[in-house]
Short mmCIF file of C-alpha atoms in Angstrom, two decimals:
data_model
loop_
_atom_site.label_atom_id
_atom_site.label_comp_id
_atom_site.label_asym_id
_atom_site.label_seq_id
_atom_site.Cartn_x
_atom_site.Cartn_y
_atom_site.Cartn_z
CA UNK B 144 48.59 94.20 42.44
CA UNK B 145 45.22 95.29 43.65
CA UNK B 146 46.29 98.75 44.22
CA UNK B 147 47.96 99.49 40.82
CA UNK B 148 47.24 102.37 39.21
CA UNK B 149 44.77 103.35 42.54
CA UNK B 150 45.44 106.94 42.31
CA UNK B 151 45.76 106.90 38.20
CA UNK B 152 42.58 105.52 37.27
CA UNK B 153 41.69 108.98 35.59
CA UNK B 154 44.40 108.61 32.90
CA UNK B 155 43.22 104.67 33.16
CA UNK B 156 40.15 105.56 31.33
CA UNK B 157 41.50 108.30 28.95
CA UNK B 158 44.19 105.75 27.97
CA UNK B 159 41.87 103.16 27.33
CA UNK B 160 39.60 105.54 25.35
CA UNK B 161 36.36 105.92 27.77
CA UNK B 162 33.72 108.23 26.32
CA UNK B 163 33.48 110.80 28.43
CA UNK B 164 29.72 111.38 27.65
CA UNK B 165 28.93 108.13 29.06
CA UNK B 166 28.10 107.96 32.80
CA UNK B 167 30.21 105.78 34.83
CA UNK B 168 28.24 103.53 36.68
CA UNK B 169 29.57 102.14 39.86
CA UNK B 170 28.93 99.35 42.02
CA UNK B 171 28.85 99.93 45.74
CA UNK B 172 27.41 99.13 48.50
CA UNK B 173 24.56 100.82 50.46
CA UNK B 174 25.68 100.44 53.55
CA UNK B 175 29.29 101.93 52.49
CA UNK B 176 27.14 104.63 50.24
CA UNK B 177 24.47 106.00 52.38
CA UNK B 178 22.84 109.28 51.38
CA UNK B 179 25.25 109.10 48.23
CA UNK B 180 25.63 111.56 45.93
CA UNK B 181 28.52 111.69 42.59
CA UNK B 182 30.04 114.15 45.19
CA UNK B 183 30.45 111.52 47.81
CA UNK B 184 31.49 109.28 45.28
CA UNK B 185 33.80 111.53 44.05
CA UNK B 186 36.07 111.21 47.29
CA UNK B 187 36.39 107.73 47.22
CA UNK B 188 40.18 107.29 46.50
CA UNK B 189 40.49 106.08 42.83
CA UNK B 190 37.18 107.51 41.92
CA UNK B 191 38.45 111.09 43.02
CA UNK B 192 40.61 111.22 39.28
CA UNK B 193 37.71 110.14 37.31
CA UNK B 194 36.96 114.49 37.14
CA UNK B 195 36.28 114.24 33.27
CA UNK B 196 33.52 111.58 33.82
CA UNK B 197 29.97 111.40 35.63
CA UNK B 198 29.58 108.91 37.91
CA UNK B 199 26.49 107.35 38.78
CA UNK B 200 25.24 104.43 41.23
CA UNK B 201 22.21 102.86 42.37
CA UNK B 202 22.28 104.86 45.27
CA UNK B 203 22.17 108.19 43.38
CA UNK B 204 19.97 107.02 40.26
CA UNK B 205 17.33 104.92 42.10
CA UNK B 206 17.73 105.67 46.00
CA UNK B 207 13.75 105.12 46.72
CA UNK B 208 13.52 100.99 44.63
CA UNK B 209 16.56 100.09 46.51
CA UNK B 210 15.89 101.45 49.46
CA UNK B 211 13.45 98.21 50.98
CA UNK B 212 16.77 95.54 50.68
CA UNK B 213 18.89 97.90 52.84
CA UNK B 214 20.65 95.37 54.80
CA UNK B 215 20.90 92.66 52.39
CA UNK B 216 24.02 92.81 50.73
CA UNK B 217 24.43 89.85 48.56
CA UNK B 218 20.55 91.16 46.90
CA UNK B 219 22.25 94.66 46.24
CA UNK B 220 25.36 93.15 44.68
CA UNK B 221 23.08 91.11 42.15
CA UNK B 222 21.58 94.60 40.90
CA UNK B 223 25.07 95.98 40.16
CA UNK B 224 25.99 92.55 38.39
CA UNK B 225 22.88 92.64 36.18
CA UNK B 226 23.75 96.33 35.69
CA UNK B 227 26.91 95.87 35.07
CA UNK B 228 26.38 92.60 32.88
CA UNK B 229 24.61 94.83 30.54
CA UNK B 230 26.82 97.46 30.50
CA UNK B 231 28.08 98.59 26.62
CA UNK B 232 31.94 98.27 28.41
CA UNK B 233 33.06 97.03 31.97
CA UNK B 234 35.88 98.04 33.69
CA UNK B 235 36.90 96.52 36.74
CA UNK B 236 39.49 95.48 39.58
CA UNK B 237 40.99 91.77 38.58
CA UNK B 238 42.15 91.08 42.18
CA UNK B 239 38.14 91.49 43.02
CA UNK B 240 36.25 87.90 42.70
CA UNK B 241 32.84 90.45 41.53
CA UNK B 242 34.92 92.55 38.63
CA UNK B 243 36.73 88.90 37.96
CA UNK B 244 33.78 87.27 37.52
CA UNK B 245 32.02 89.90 35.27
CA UNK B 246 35.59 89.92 33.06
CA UNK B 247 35.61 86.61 32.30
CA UNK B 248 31.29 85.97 31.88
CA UNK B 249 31.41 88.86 29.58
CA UNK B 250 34.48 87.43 27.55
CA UNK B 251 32.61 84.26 27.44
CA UNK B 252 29.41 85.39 25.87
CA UNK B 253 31.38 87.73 23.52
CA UNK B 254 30.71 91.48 25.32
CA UNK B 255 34.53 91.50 26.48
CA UNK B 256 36.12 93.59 23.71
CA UNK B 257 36.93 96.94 25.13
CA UNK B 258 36.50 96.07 28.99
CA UNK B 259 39.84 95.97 30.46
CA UNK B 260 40.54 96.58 34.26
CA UNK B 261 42.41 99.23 35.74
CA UNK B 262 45.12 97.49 37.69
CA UNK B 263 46.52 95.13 34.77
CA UNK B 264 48.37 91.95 35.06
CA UNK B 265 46.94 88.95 35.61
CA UNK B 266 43.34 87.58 37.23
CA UNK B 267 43.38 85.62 40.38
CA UNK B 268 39.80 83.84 39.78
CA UNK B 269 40.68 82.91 36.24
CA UNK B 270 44.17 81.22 37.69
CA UNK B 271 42.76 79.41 40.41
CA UNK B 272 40.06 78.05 37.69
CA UNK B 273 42.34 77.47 35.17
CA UNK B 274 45.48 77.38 36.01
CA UNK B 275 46.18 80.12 33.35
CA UNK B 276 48.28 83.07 33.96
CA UNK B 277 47.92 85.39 31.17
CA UNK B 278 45.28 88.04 31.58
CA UNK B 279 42.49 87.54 29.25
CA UNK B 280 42.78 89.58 27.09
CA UNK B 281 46.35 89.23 26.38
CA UNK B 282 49.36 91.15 24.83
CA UNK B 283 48.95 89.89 21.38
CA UNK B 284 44.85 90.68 21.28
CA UNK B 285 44.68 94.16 22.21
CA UNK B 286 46.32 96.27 19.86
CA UNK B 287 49.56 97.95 20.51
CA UNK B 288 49.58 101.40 22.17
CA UNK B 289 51.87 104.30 20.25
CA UNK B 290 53.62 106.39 23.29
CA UNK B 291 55.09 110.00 22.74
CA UNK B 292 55.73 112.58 24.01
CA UNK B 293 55.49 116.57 23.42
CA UNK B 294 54.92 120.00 24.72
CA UNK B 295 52.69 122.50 24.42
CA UNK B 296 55.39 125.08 22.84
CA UNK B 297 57.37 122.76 20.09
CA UNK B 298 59.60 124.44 17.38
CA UNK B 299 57.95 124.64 13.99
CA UNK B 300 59.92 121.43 12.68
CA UNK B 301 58.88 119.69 15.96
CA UNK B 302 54.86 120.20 15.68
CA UNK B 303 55.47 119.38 11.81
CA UNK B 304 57.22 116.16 12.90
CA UNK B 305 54.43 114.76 15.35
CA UNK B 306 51.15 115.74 13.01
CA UNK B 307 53.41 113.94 10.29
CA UNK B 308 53.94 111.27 12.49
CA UNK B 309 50.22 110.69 13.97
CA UNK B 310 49.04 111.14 10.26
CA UNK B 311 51.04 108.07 9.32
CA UNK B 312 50.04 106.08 12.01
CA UNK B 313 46.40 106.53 11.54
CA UNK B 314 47.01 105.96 8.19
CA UNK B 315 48.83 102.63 7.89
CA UNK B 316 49.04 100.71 11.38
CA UNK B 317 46.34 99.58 14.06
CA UNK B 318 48.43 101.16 16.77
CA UNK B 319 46.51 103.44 19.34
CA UNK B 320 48.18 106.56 19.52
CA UNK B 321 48.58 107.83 23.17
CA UNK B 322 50.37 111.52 24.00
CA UNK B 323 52.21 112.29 27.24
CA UNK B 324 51.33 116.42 26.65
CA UNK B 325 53.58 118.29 28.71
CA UNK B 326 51.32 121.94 29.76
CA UNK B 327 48.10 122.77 29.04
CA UNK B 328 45.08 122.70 26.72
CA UNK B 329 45.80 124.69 23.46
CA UNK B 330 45.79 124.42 19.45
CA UNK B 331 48.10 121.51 19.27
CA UNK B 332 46.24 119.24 22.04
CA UNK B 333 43.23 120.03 20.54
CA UNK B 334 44.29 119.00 16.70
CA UNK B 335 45.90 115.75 18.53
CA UNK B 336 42.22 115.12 19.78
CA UNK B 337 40.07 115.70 17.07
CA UNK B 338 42.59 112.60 15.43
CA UNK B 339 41.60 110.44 17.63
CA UNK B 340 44.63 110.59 20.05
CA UNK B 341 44.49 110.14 23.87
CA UNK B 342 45.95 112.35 25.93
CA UNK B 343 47.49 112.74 29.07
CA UNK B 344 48.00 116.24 30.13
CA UNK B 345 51.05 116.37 32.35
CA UNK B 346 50.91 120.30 33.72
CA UNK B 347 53.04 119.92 36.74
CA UNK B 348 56.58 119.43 37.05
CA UNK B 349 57.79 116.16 37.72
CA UNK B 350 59.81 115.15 40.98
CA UNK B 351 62.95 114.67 38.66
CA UNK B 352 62.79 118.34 37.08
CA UNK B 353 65.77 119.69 39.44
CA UNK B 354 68.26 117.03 38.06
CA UNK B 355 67.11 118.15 34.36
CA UNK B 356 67.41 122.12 34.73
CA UNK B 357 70.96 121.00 35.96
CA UNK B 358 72.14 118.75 33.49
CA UNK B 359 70.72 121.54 31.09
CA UNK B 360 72.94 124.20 32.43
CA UNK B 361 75.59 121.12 32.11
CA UNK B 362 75.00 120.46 28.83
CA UNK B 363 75.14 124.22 27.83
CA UNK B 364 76.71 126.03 29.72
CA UNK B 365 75.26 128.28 32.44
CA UNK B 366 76.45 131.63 31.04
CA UNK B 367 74.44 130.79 27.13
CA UNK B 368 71.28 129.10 29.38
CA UNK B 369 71.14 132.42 31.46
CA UNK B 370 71.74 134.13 27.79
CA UNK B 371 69.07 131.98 26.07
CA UNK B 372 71.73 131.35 23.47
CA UNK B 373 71.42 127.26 24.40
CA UNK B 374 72.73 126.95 20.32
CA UNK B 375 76.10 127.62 21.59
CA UNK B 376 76.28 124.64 23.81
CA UNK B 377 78.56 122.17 23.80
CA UNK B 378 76.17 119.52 22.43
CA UNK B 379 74.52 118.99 19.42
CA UNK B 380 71.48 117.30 20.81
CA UNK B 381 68.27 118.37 20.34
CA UNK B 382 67.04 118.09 24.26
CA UNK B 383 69.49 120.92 24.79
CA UNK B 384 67.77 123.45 22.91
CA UNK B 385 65.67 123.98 26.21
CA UNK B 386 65.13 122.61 29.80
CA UNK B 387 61.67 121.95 28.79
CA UNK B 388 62.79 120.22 25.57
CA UNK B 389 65.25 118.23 27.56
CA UNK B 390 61.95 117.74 30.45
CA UNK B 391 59.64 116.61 27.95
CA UNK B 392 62.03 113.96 26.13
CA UNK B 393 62.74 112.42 29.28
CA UNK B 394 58.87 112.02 30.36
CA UNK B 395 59.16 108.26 28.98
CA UNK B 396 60.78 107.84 32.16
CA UNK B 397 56.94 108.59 33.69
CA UNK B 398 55.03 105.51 31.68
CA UNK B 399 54.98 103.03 33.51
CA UNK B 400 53.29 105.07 36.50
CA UNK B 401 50.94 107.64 33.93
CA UNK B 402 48.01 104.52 34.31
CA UNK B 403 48.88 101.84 31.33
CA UNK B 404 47.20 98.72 32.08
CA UNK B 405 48.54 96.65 29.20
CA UNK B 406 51.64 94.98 29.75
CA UNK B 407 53.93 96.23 26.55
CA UNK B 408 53.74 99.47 25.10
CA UNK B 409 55.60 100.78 22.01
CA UNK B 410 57.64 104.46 22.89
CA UNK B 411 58.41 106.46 19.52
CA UNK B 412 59.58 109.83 19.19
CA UNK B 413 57.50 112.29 16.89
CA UNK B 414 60.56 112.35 14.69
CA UNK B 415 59.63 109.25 12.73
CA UNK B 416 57.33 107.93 10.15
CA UNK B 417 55.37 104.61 10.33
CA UNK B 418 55.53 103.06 6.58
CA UNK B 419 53.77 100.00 7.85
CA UNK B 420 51.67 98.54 10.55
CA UNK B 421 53.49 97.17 13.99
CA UNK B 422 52.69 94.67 17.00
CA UNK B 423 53.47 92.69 19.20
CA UNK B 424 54.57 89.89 17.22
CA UNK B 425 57.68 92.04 15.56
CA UNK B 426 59.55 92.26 19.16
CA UNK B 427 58.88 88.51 19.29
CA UNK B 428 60.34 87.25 21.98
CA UNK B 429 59.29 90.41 23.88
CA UNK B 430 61.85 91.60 26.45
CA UNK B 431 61.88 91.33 29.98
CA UNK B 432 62.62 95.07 30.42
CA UNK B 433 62.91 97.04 27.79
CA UNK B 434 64.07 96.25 23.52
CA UNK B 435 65.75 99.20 22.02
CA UNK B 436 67.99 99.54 18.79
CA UNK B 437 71.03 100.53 18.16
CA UNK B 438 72.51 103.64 16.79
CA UNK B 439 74.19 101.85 14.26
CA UNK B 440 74.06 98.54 13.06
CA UNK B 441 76.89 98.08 11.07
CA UNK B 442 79.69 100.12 13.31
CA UNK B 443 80.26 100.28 17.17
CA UNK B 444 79.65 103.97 18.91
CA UNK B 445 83.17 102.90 20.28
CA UNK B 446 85.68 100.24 20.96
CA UNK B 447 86.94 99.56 24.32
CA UNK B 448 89.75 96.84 25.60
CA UNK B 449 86.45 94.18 26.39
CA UNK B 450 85.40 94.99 22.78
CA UNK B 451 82.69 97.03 20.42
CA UNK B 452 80.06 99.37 22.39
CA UNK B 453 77.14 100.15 20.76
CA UNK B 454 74.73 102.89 22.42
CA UNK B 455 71.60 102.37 22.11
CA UNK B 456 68.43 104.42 20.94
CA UNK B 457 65.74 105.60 23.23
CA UNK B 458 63.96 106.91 20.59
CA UNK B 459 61.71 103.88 19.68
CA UNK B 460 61.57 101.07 22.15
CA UNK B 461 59.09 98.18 23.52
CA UNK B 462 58.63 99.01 27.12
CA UNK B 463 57.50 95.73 29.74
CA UNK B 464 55.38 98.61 31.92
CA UNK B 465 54.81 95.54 34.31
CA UNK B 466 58.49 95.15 34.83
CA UNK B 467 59.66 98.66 34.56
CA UNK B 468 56.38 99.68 37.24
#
């Protein structure tokens, strides 16, 4: 899984809460970095989505000490492990025996809390050493993230909803609240952010947007979509109010690619209040795909000749982004 989450690392950091007015420092080569610059770094794939960050190097911060050990690699690499042995948080590639190395030495003299590294799953190094396959910071010790999802133009009971919702959740869990934000930078994003809440801004359409706008005009009927009356529909559902309601409920789709490195991840709608605090440990056993309730408990949605159907839920469930990736 080296390449996981390659061309995501951006959303990586934001998800993982990375102060953006710390400089990122990163280890390279000088050989591979001559004359660098953060520009040059910059177009290094991965590093290229890191545009909210400044990166740094030795190259760029102390080009004339290092310059004498050009050539000898293995000296160079022992400045960017002291460097990054020090570092206040370390975040790294696990399939890499250097990042590997500095994960589990960290961990082991007790810096490891918020390093994480950007690919997720297990580490290689660790395996081979210990014939242990959980990561190392597992499931159960990082808290659980708090996935939803909403636009930049909600209806009045909508916006009420999620700032009730994220108000609750900061109030009585340890869950890390973490928006999918469908459009652009305005009031709403910002009050999200001044909570505490990291956000992913997702301004372009996804690939899947076609098949939405047409089960829209399904849903409603083309003559009251082309009317704006979507009221008159012939569902009740709230995703048919709009085809950028109906786009921006079906963003959960999207998770496991947006950059999560951890390995479970609660989804909730903004329609809900947290009364109490929620991990891991309450979808225990956690599911090999996906855990979701039922509409009803008590009564099936339907009965058919093989027996009771009941439909499930999306509106809160336990995603394995491993799996579902």
């Amino acid at each position: 899984n080296c390449l996981t989450n390659i061309d995501a690392i951006g959303n990586v950091f934001i998800i993982e809460g990375v102060d953006k007015k710390q400089p990122i420092y990163v280890a390279t080569s000088l050989e591979e970095a001559a004359g660098a610059s953060e520009g040059r770094l910059r177009k290094v794939r991965g590093l290229s989505t890191l545009t909210a960050y400044r990166l740094v190097s030795k190259e760029t911060i102390a080009a004339d000490v290092i310059a004498p050990f050009a050539g000898k690699r293995e000296l160079l690499a022992y400045i960017d492990l002291l460097v990054c042995d020090r570092a206040s948080r370390f975040a790294g590639n696990s399939v890499s025996t250097f990042s590997a190395y500095l994960l589990m030495r960290r961990r082991h003299i007790g810096l490891q809390r918020d390093d994480f590294w950007y690919n997720g799953g297990p580490i290689p190094l660790q395996s081979m050493m210990t014939g242990l396959l959980d990561p190392l910071s597992t499931s159960t010790e990082r808290p659980l993230k708090w996935v939803f999802t909403i636009n930049a133009n909600p209806t009045e009971a909508f916006e009420r909803a999620c700032k009730l919702a994220v108000t609750s959740a900061l109030a009585v869990t340890t869950l890390v609240p973490v928006c999918i934000f469908k459009g652009e930078q305005n009031y709403l994003s910002d009050w999200l952010a001044q909570r505490g809440v990291r956000i992913i801004f997702y301004s372009s359409e996804p690939s899947w947007s076609p098949s939405i706008h047409r089960a829209f005009l399904t849903g409603v009927g083309a003559d009251d979509a082309a009317a704006g009356n979507a009221s008159a529909g012939r569902h009740t559902s709230t995703n048919f109010r709009s085809a950028e309601t109906m786009a921006t409920t079906f963003l959960r789709i999207d998770i496991p690619a947006l950059g999560f490195v951890d390995e479970y991840v609660l989804y909730a709608d903004v329609d809900v209040l947290f009364t109490n605090d929620v991990s891991l440990a309450h979808f225990w056993p956690p599911p090999a795909m996906l855990a979701v309730g039922t509409e009803a408990a008590d009564r099936p949605t339907r009965r058919t000749s093989r027996g009771p159907i009941f439909y499930s839920n999306a509106g809160v469930m336990l995603l394995n982004v491993e799996a579902l990736r």
